[in-house]
Coordinates of C-alpha atoms and ligand atoms in Angstrom, one line a residue:
M1479 CA -7.4 20.1 14.3
M1480 CA -10.8 18.7 12.2
T1481 CA -12.5 20.3 9.6
S1482 CA -15.3 21.2 7.1
T1483 CA -12.3 21.2 4.6
S1484 CA -10.2 17.8 5.9
S1485 CA -9.2 14.8 4.4
L1486 CA -11.5 13.3 7.0
S1487 CA -14.8 15.0 6.7
I1488 CA -17.4 13.6 4.7
D1489 CA -19.1 14.6 2.3
H1490 CA -22.1 14.5 -0.4
T1491 CA -19.0 12.3 -2.5
H1492 CA -18.6 9.9 0.2
D1493 CA -22.6 9.5 -0.3
P1494 CA -23.3 5.4 -0.8
A1495 CA -27.1 6.5 -3.0
L1496 CA -24.6 8.4 -5.5
R1497 CA -24.2 6.9 -9.0
S1498 CA -22.3 7.4 -12.2
W1499 CA -24.2 7.2 -15.7
L1500 CA -21.2 4.9 -16.1
A1501 CA -23.0 1.2 -15.3
S1502 CA -20.0 -0.7 -14.7
A1503 CA -19.5 2.1 -11.8
N1504 CA -22.4 0.9 -10.1
A1505 CA -21.8 -2.8 -10.5
A1506 CA -22.0 -4.1 -6.6
D1507 CA -19.0 -6.3 -6.7
T1508 CA -16.6 -3.1 -8.3
D1509 CA -13.5 -2.2 -6.6
F1510 CA -13.6 1.5 -8.5
P1511 CA -17.4 2.9 -8.0
I1512 CA -17.8 6.7 -8.6
Q1513 CA -16.9 7.5 -4.1
N1514 CA -13.6 5.7 -4.7
L1515 CA -11.8 7.9 -8.1
P1516 CA -8.0 6.8 -7.4
L1517 CA -5.1 8.0 -9.6
G1518 CA -2.7 6.3 -11.1
M1519 CA -0.6 7.2 -14.5
A1520 CA -1.3 5.2 -17.4
R1521 CA -0.5 4.9 -20.8
A1522 CA -2.0 2.9 -24.0
V1523 CA -1.1 -0.9 -23.9
G1524 CA 2.1 -0.9 -26.1
S1525 CA 2.3 2.3 -27.2
A1526 CA 5.8 5.2 -26.4
E1527 CA 3.4 8.1 -25.7
A1528 CA 4.1 9.5 -22.2
F1529 CA 1.7 8.4 -19.1
R1530 CA -0.2 10.5 -17.8
P1531 CA -2.6 10.7 -14.8
F1532 CA -6.2 8.3 -15.1
T1533 CA -8.8 8.0 -12.4
A1534 CA -10.2 4.3 -12.4
V1535 CA -14.1 4.6 -12.9
G1536 CA -15.6 0.8 -12.6
D1537 CA -14.1 -0.6 -15.5
Q1538 CA -13.0 2.2 -17.1
A1539 CA -9.9 4.8 -17.0
L1540 CA -11.3 8.1 -17.3
D1541 CA -8.1 10.7 -19.2
L1542 CA -8.2 13.5 -17.0
V1543 CA -5.8 15.9 -19.2
A1544 CA -8.5 14.7 -21.6
A1545 CA -11.5 15.3 -19.4
A1546 CA -9.4 18.7 -18.7
D1547 CA -9.1 20.1 -22.4
M1548 CA -13.2 19.4 -22.9
A1549 CA -13.7 22.4 -20.0
A1550 CA -14.5 19.1 -16.6
L1551 CA -12.0 20.5 -14.2
P1552 CA -11.3 23.6 -12.9
Q1553 CA -8.0 25.6 -14.8
E1554 CA -6.1 25.0 -11.3
V1555 CA -6.0 21.5 -11.5
A1556 CA -5.6 21.1 -15.2
T1557 CA -2.0 23.0 -15.5
V1558 CA -1.4 20.7 -12.1
L1559 CA -2.6 17.5 -13.7
Q1560 CA -0.6 18.4 -17.1
A1561 CA 2.1 19.0 -15.3
C1562 CA 1.9 15.2 -14.0
V1563 CA 2.9 13.7 -17.5
G1564 CA 5.6 16.1 -17.6
Q1565 CA 7.1 14.4 -14.9
G1566 CA 6.2 10.9 -15.5
G1567 CA 4.2 10.4 -12.6
L1568 CA 1.6 12.5 -10.0
N1569 CA 4.3 14.2 -7.9
P1570 CA 3.2 17.8 -8.6
L1571 CA -0.7 17.2 -8.1
M1572 CA 1.0 15.4 -5.3
A1573 CA 2.9 19.2 -4.3
A1574 CA 0.0 21.0 -4.3
G1575 CA -1.7 20.1 -1.6
P1576 CA -5.0 18.7 -0.1
A1577 CA -7.1 20.7 -0.9
L1578 CA -6.8 20.9 -4.9
G1579 CA -6.8 17.5 -4.4
R1580 CA -10.4 17.7 -3.0
Q1581 CA -11.5 20.2 -6.1
L1582 CA -10.4 17.5 -8.5
R1583 CA -12.8 14.8 -7.1
H1584 CA -15.3 17.5 -6.6
A1585 CA -15.1 18.5 -10.1
L1586 CA -15.2 14.5 -11.4
V1587 CA -17.5 13.8 -9.1
A1588 CA -20.4 16.7 -10.8
V1589 CA -19.2 15.5 -14.5
L1590 CA -19.5 11.1 -13.9
E1591 CA -22.0 11.1 -11.4
E1592 CA -26.0 9.9 -13.2
K1593 CA -26.9 13.8 -12.5
A1594 CA -24.2 15.1 -13.9
G1595 CA -25.7 18.6 -16.0
G1596 CA -25.4 19.5 -19.3
D1597 CA -23.8 16.2 -22.2
W1598 CA -21.0 15.1 -20.2
P1599 CA -22.0 11.3 -20.8
A1600 CA -22.1 12.0 -24.6
R1601 CA -19.0 14.6 -24.5
L1602 CA -16.5 12.5 -22.1
H1603 CA -16.9 9.0 -23.7
A1604 CA -14.2 10.3 -25.8
A1605 CA -11.8 10.4 -22.5
L1606 CA -12.8 7.1 -21.3
R1607 CA -10.2 3.9 -21.8
P1608 CA -11.2 0.9 -21.0
Q1609 CA -9.1 -0.3 -17.7
A1610 CA -7.4 -3.4 -19.8
S1611 CA -6.6 -1.5 -22.8
L1612 CA -4.4 0.0 -20.4
E1613 CA -0.4 -0.4 -18.8
L1614 CA 0.0 0.9 -16.1
T1615 CA 3.1 2.4 -13.9
L1616 CA 4.3 3.4 -10.7
P1617 CA 1.9 6.4 -9.7
C1618 CA 4.9 9.1 -9.3
R1619 CA 8.2 9.1 -9.0
I1620 CA 9.4 7.7 -5.5
G1621 CA 12.7 9.3 -4.3
D1622 CA 13.0 7.4 -1.0
Y1623 CA 10.9 4.7 0.8
T1624 CA 10.7 3.7 4.4
D1625 CA 9.4 1.1 5.5
F1626 CA 8.0 1.1 8.8
Y1627 CA 7.1 -2.0 11.5
A1628 CA 3.7 -0.9 12.6
G1629 CA 2.1 -4.4 12.9
I1630 CA 3.1 -5.7 16.4
H1631 CA 1.4 -8.6 15.7
H1632 CA 4.3 -9.7 12.8
A1633 CA 6.9 -7.8 15.2
T1634 CA 6.1 -10.2 17.8
T1635 CA 5.4 -14.0 15.8
V1636 CA 8.4 -12.5 14.1
G1637 CA 10.7 -11.7 17.3
K1638 CA 9.8 -15.5 18.6
L1639 CA 11.5 -17.0 15.7
F1640 CA 14.8 -14.7 15.4
R1641 CA 14.6 -14.3 19.9
P1642 CA 12.4 -16.4 21.3
D1643 CA 13.3 -15.5 24.8
N1644 CA 13.3 -11.7 24.2
P1645 CA 11.0 -11.2 21.0
L1646 CA 9.4 -7.5 21.1
L1647 CA 12.5 -5.4 22.0
P1648 CA 12.1 -2.6 24.4
N1649 CA 11.4 0.0 22.0
Y1650 CA 9.0 -1.5 20.1
K1651 CA 6.5 0.1 21.8
W1652 CA 7.6 3.7 22.1
V1653 CA 9.6 3.9 19.0
P1654 CA 7.4 3.3 14.7
I1655 CA 10.4 1.5 13.9
G1656 CA 12.0 1.9 10.3
Y1657 CA 14.9 1.1 7.9
H1658 CA 15.2 3.4 4.6
G1659 CA 14.8 0.8 2.0
R1660 CA 15.6 0.5 -1.9
A1661 CA 13.3 3.1 -4.4
S1662 CA 14.9 1.8 -7.7
S1663 CA 13.3 -1.3 -7.0
I1664 CA 10.0 -0.5 -6.7
G1665 CA 7.6 -1.6 -9.2
V1666 CA 3.9 -1.1 -9.7
S1667 CA 1.6 -4.4 -10.4
G1668 CA 2.0 -6.9 -12.8
Q1669 CA 6.5 -6.9 -10.8
Q1670 CA 8.2 -9.8 -12.2
F1671 CA 11.7 -10.4 -10.8
R1672 CA 14.4 -13.0 -10.4
R1673 CA 15.0 -14.8 -7.3
P1674 CA 18.0 -13.4 -5.4
L1675 CA 21.4 -14.3 -4.9
G1676 CA 23.2 -13.5 -1.4
Q1677 CA 24.8 -15.4 1.2
T1678 CA 23.8 -17.0 3.4
K1679 CA 24.9 -19.4 6.7
A1680 CA 22.9 -22.2 7.9
P1681 CA 22.5 -22.7 11.2
D1682 CA 24.4 -25.6 11.3
S1683 CA 27.7 -24.6 8.7
E1684 CA 30.6 -22.7 10.2
T1685 CA 30.5 -20.0 7.2
P1686 CA 28.3 -18.4 5.2
G1687 CA 27.6 -19.9 1.2
F1688 CA 26.6 -18.0 -1.6
G1689 CA 23.6 -18.6 -4.1
P1690 CA 19.9 -18.1 -4.9
C1691 CA 17.8 -17.0 -1.8
K1692 CA 16.2 -20.9 0.2
R1693 CA 13.7 -18.8 1.6
L1694 CA 11.9 -16.2 -0.6
D1695 CA 9.5 -14.8 1.2
Y1696 CA 6.2 -11.9 1.0
E1697 CA 5.3 -9.3 3.3
L1698 CA 1.9 -7.7 3.1
E1699 CA 1.5 -3.8 4.0
V1700 CA 0.0 -1.1 3.1
G1701 CA 1.9 2.5 1.6
A1702 CA 1.5 5.6 2.0
L1703 CA 2.1 8.4 -0.5
V1704 CA 3.2 11.8 1.1
G1705 CA 1.4 14.1 -0.6
L1706 CA 2.8 17.4 1.0
G1707 CA 6.5 17.6 2.3
N1708 CA 8.3 19.3 4.6
A1709 CA 11.6 21.6 4.3
Q1710 CA 14.8 20.4 6.0
G1711 CA 14.8 21.1 10.0
V1712 CA 11.0 21.7 10.8
P1713 CA 8.9 18.6 11.6
V1714 CA 5.9 17.7 10.9
G1715 CA 3.1 17.9 14.6
I1716 CA 0.9 15.6 14.6
E1717 CA -2.2 18.0 14.1
Q1718 CA -0.7 18.6 10.6
A1719 CA 0.5 15.1 9.2
E1720 CA -2.8 14.1 7.5
A1721 CA -2.3 17.0 5.3
H1722 CA 0.6 15.5 4.9
L1723 CA -0.9 11.8 3.3
F1724 CA -1.8 11.8 -0.3
G1725 CA -2.8 8.5 -0.4
L1726 CA -2.7 4.3 -0.1
V1727 CA -1.7 1.9 -1.9
L1728 CA -0.7 -2.2 -1.4
L1729 CA 3.0 -3.0 -0.8
N1730 CA 4.9 -6.2 -1.1
D1731 CA 7.8 -6.5 0.4
W1732 CA 9.5 -9.3 -1.0
S1733 CA 12.1 -10.6 1.4
A1734 CA 14.8 -13.5 1.4
R1735 CA 14.9 -14.6 4.9
D1736 CA 17.8 -16.7 4.7
V1737 CA 18.9 -13.8 3.4
Q1738 CA 17.9 -11.7 6.4
A1739 CA 18.4 -14.3 9.3
W1740 CA 22.7 -13.5 8.5
E1741 CA 23.0 -9.7 7.6
Y1742 CA 20.5 -8.2 9.6
Q1743 CA 22.5 -7.7 13.0
P1744 CA 23.1 -5.1 14.1
L1745 CA 22.0 -2.5 11.5
G1746 CA 19.2 -4.1 10.0
P1747 CA 17.7 -5.3 6.9
F1748 CA 19.5 -4.3 3.5
L1749 CA 20.3 -7.3 0.2
A1750 CA 16.6 -9.3 2.0
K1751 CA 14.6 -6.9 1.0
S1752 CA 15.9 -4.2 -1.6
F1753 CA 15.4 -6.5 -5.0
A1754 CA 11.9 -5.8 -5.7
T1755 CA 9.6 -4.2 -4.1
T1756 CA 5.6 -4.4 -5.5
I1757 CA 3.0 -1.8 -4.8
S1758 CA -0.6 -1.4 -6.5
P1759 CA -1.1 1.4 -9.0
W1760 CA -4.1 3.5 -8.1
V1761 CA -3.2 5.5 -5.1
V1762 CA -7.2 6.0 -3.1
T1763 CA -6.4 9.3 -1.8
M1764 CA -7.3 10.3 1.8
E1765 CA -10.2 12.1 0.9
A1766 CA -12.2 8.6 -0.4
L1767 CA -11.1 7.2 2.8
A1768 CA -12.5 9.3 4.8
P1769 CA -16.1 6.9 5.4
F1770 CA -13.9 4.0 7.1
R1771 CA -11.6 5.9 9.3
R1772 CA -11.3 4.6 13.4
S1773 CA -9.9 5.9 16.1
F1774 CA -6.6 4.7 17.7
S1775 CA -6.2 3.9 21.1
R1776 CA -3.6 2.4 23.3
H1777 CA -4.4 -1.1 25.2
A1778 CA -4.3 0.1 29.0
D1779 CA -1.2 -2.2 29.9
D1780 CA 0.6 -0.8 27.0
P1781 CA 3.0 2.6 27.0
Q1782 CA 0.7 5.7 25.9
P1783 CA 2.2 7.4 22.6
L1784 CA 4.9 10.3 23.9
P1785 CA 2.9 13.4 23.5
Y1786 CA 4.6 14.6 20.0
L1787 CA 2.9 11.1 18.5
D1788 CA -0.1 12.1 20.5
G1789 CA -3.4 14.3 19.2
P1790 CA -7.2 14.3 19.6
A1791 CA -7.7 14.0 15.4
N1792 CA -5.6 11.0 15.8
R1793 CA -7.3 9.1 19.0
A1794 CA -10.4 10.4 16.9
Q1795 CA -9.5 9.1 13.7
G1796 CA -5.7 7.6 12.5
A1797 CA -6.7 4.5 12.0
V1798 CA -7.9 3.1 8.9
S1799 CA -9.9 0.2 8.3
I1800 CA -9.4 -2.4 5.6
Q1801 CA -9.5 -6.0 4.7
L1802 CA -6.6 -7.1 3.4
A1803 CA -5.7 -10.3 2.0
V1804 CA -3.4 -12.3 0.5
H1805 CA -3.6 -14.7 -2.5
L1806 CA -1.2 -17.3 -4.0
Q1807 CA -0.9 -18.4 -7.2
T1808 CA 1.6 -21.6 -8.3
A1809 CA 2.6 -22.7 -12.0
G1810 CA 1.3 -25.9 -11.3
M1811 CA -2.6 -23.6 -10.5
R1812 CA -2.5 -21.7 -13.6
E1813 CA -1.4 -24.0 -15.5
T1814 CA -4.8 -26.1 -14.8
G1815 CA -6.6 -22.8 -14.3
L1816 CA -6.6 -23.4 -10.8
A1817 CA -8.3 -19.7 -9.1
P1818 CA -5.3 -18.0 -7.1
H1819 CA -5.7 -19.3 -3.3
R1820 CA -6.7 -16.9 0.3
L1821 CA -4.0 -17.8 2.9
M1822 CA -5.2 -15.0 4.8
Q1823 CA -6.7 -12.1 6.1
S1824 CA -6.1 -9.1 8.2
D1825 CA -8.1 -5.3 8.8
F1826 CA -4.9 -2.0 8.9
A1827 CA -6.8 -1.3 11.3
D1828 CA -5.0 -3.4 14.1
A1829 CA -1.1 -1.8 13.0
Y1830 CA 0.3 -0.2 16.1
W1831 CA 0.7 3.0 15.1
T1832 CA -1.1 5.2 12.7
F1833 CA 0.5 6.7 9.2
A1834 CA 0.0 10.0 11.0
Q1835 CA 2.5 8.9 13.8
M1836 CA 4.7 7.8 11.6
L1837 CA 5.2 10.6 9.2
T1838 CA 5.4 12.6 12.1
H1839 CA 8.3 9.8 13.5
H1840 CA 9.8 10.6 9.8
A1841 CA 10.2 14.3 10.2
S1842 CA 10.7 14.9 13.5
N1843 CA 14.4 14.7 13.9
G1844 CA 14.1 17.7 11.1
C1845 CA 14.8 14.7 8.2
N1846 CA 12.6 16.6 5.0
L1847 CA 9.8 14.3 3.8
Q1848 CA 8.9 14.9 -0.9
S1849 CA 5.9 14.7 -2.5
G1850 CA 5.8 10.7 -3.6
D1851 CA 8.1 9.6 -0.7
L1852 CA 6.5 6.2 0.2
L1853 CA 6.3 4.5 3.5
G1854 CA 5.6 0.9 4.6
S1855 CA 2.8 0.0 7.4
G1856 CA 5.2 -3.0 8.2
T1857 CA 3.3 -6.4 7.4
Q1858 CA -0.2 -6.3 8.3
S1859 CA -1.0 -9.8 10.2
G1860 CA -3.9 -10.2 12.8
P1861 CA -4.0 -11.2 16.3
Q1862 CA -4.6 -15.4 15.6
P1863 CA -1.9 -17.3 14.1
D1864 CA -3.8 -17.6 10.8
Q1865 CA -3.8 -14.2 10.1
G1866 CA -0.1 -14.3 9.8
G1867 CA 1.1 -11.1 6.6
S1868 CA 3.6 -13.7 5.4
L1869 CA 5.1 -17.3 4.2
L1870 CA 6.8 -17.0 7.3
E1871 CA 4.4 -17.1 10.0
L1872 CA 2.1 -19.0 8.9
T1873 CA 4.6 -21.9 7.9
H1874 CA 5.8 -21.4 11.8
G1875 CA 9.5 -20.3 10.0
G1876 CA 8.8 -23.2 7.5
K1877 CA 8.8 -25.9 10.1
Q1878 CA 4.6 -26.8 8.9
A1879 CA 4.4 -26.5 5.3
L1880 CA 1.3 -25.5 3.8
T1881 CA -1.4 -27.2 2.0
L1882 CA -2.8 -25.5 -1.6
P1883 CA -5.7 -27.0 -3.4
N1884 CA -4.6 -28.7 -5.3
G1885 CA -2.1 -30.6 -2.7
E1886 CA 0.7 -29.0 -4.0
Q1887 CA 3.0 -27.6 -0.9
R1888 CA 4.8 -24.3 0.7
T1889 CA 6.7 -23.1 3.2
F1890 CA 8.5 -20.5 1.1
L1891 CA 7.8 -19.0 -2.4
Q1892 CA 8.9 -21.5 -5.6
D1893 CA 9.5 -20.3 -9.1
G1894 CA 6.6 -19.2 -11.3
D1895 CA 4.0 -18.1 -7.5
S1896 CA 2.8 -15.2 -8.2
V1897 CA 1.6 -13.7 -4.8
T1898 CA -1.7 -10.8 -5.2
L1899 CA -2.4 -8.9 -2.6
V1900 CA -6.4 -7.7 -1.7
G1901 CA -7.7 -5.0 -0.1
V1902 CA -11.1 -3.6 -0.2
C1903 CA -13.1 -1.0 2.5
E1904 CA -16.3 -1.9 3.5
A1905 CA -18.3 -0.5 6.4
P1906 CA -22.2 -0.5 7.4
G1907 CA -24.1 2.1 5.5
R1908 CA -21.3 3.2 3.3
R1909 CA -20.3 2.1 -0.1
R1910 CA -17.8 -0.5 -0.6
I1911 CA -14.5 0.1 -2.0
G1912 CA -11.8 -1.6 -3.3
F1913 CA -7.4 -1.0 -4.1
G1914 CA -7.3 -3.4 -7.2
P1915 CA -4.7 -6.2 -7.0
C1916 CA -1.3 -5.9 -6.6
V1917 CA 0.5 -8.9 -8.4
G1918 CA 3.8 -9.9 -8.4
T1919 CA 5.7 -12.9 -9.6
V1920 CA 8.7 -14.7 -8.8
L1921 CA 10.9 -15.9 -12.1
P1922 CA 13.9 -18.3 -11.7
A1923 CA 17.3 -17.1 -10.3
Q1924 CA 20.0 -15.6 -12.8
S1925 CA 21.7 -18.9 -13.5
Ligands
LIG1012 MN1 8.5 -5.1 5.1

């Protein structure tokens, strides 16, 4: 249940009037005001030093180990942060559980806020780095990656393309559908990857062929990183699920639609998805998201979740409102200085299942989740046709090309295209926070 120490509770660290002595954190349009404090792993660009935990604040990032060395953070937190350096990821912090994460957040606000006592601004200056001077890597070691399918508008539209008479399979409204993804090819924003090669079969062809994917697509998703794990054989009840979620990132599940159409039956996606997945580098913690939680409910015409996927906290605050968008910049647009063009927007609060339900379902058979595991939400399309979270939807299966501001047309992605996912959280009387961009670029196939 919700208590004063739950990651769902709002406290002084969410106060919209809270300001930092660091001016850029107070800019109206920053994704990283003092109310956010997302966590990531970074080092100086071009250096060979070990990646270290940082928090983003304004256009700067605070080296957390350096801050801890200045006694800005409790000793218990400092010890765990030091372990993160040794492990090359935030896994030790994630495994420590939500109480320690909250200690870190509260300590950071105490030294970064405008009214911070002592000489914190002068001392912490030495631990601040411009974000532009940093190279960010994956925030944690991701042992396993599971991609769910919790966008019902995406599932319905795509289902119609693959199965016109039978778009939503009968299990959809009962089971949080997912497949086991590939962790090794997950990269961080800035990732560039080669167009995949694969086996495809044209509808009018008797036999398949092998070659570069011709229908390369993106998928707009939200990713959840597991904090506390669970022992094998010990499920996680829905009321405990929030305590196992560490934070959220943006996730682009790049997809080879022609490969997918040929390979997906009967066991689901395989090589159509495993060549690359891009996530944003800054993990927005569940604590930071508390003001943007929304109630979760099921339409009366739909089956209500089975009891193991239903509970008062999930009903009251299981959903998260995140304004999501996809922007596309072609090589031609880049060369002529044209900004990325927004293709759509949607709200993560429209997801058919909450992350608590996905996590509970995942562990319900006794499967052990580990700190740093990644859960993808599935493509987050909105209810309207122009809110498709993939090109497959926006171009009606490649039949209706999109026209970009410079006259270029797209059905699927071409070499040199960059896709940027954006996510911001806004609510009346709350400080806006954002995720920072999640960018990936398509390179030509290996010849
Ligand atoms: Mn997906």
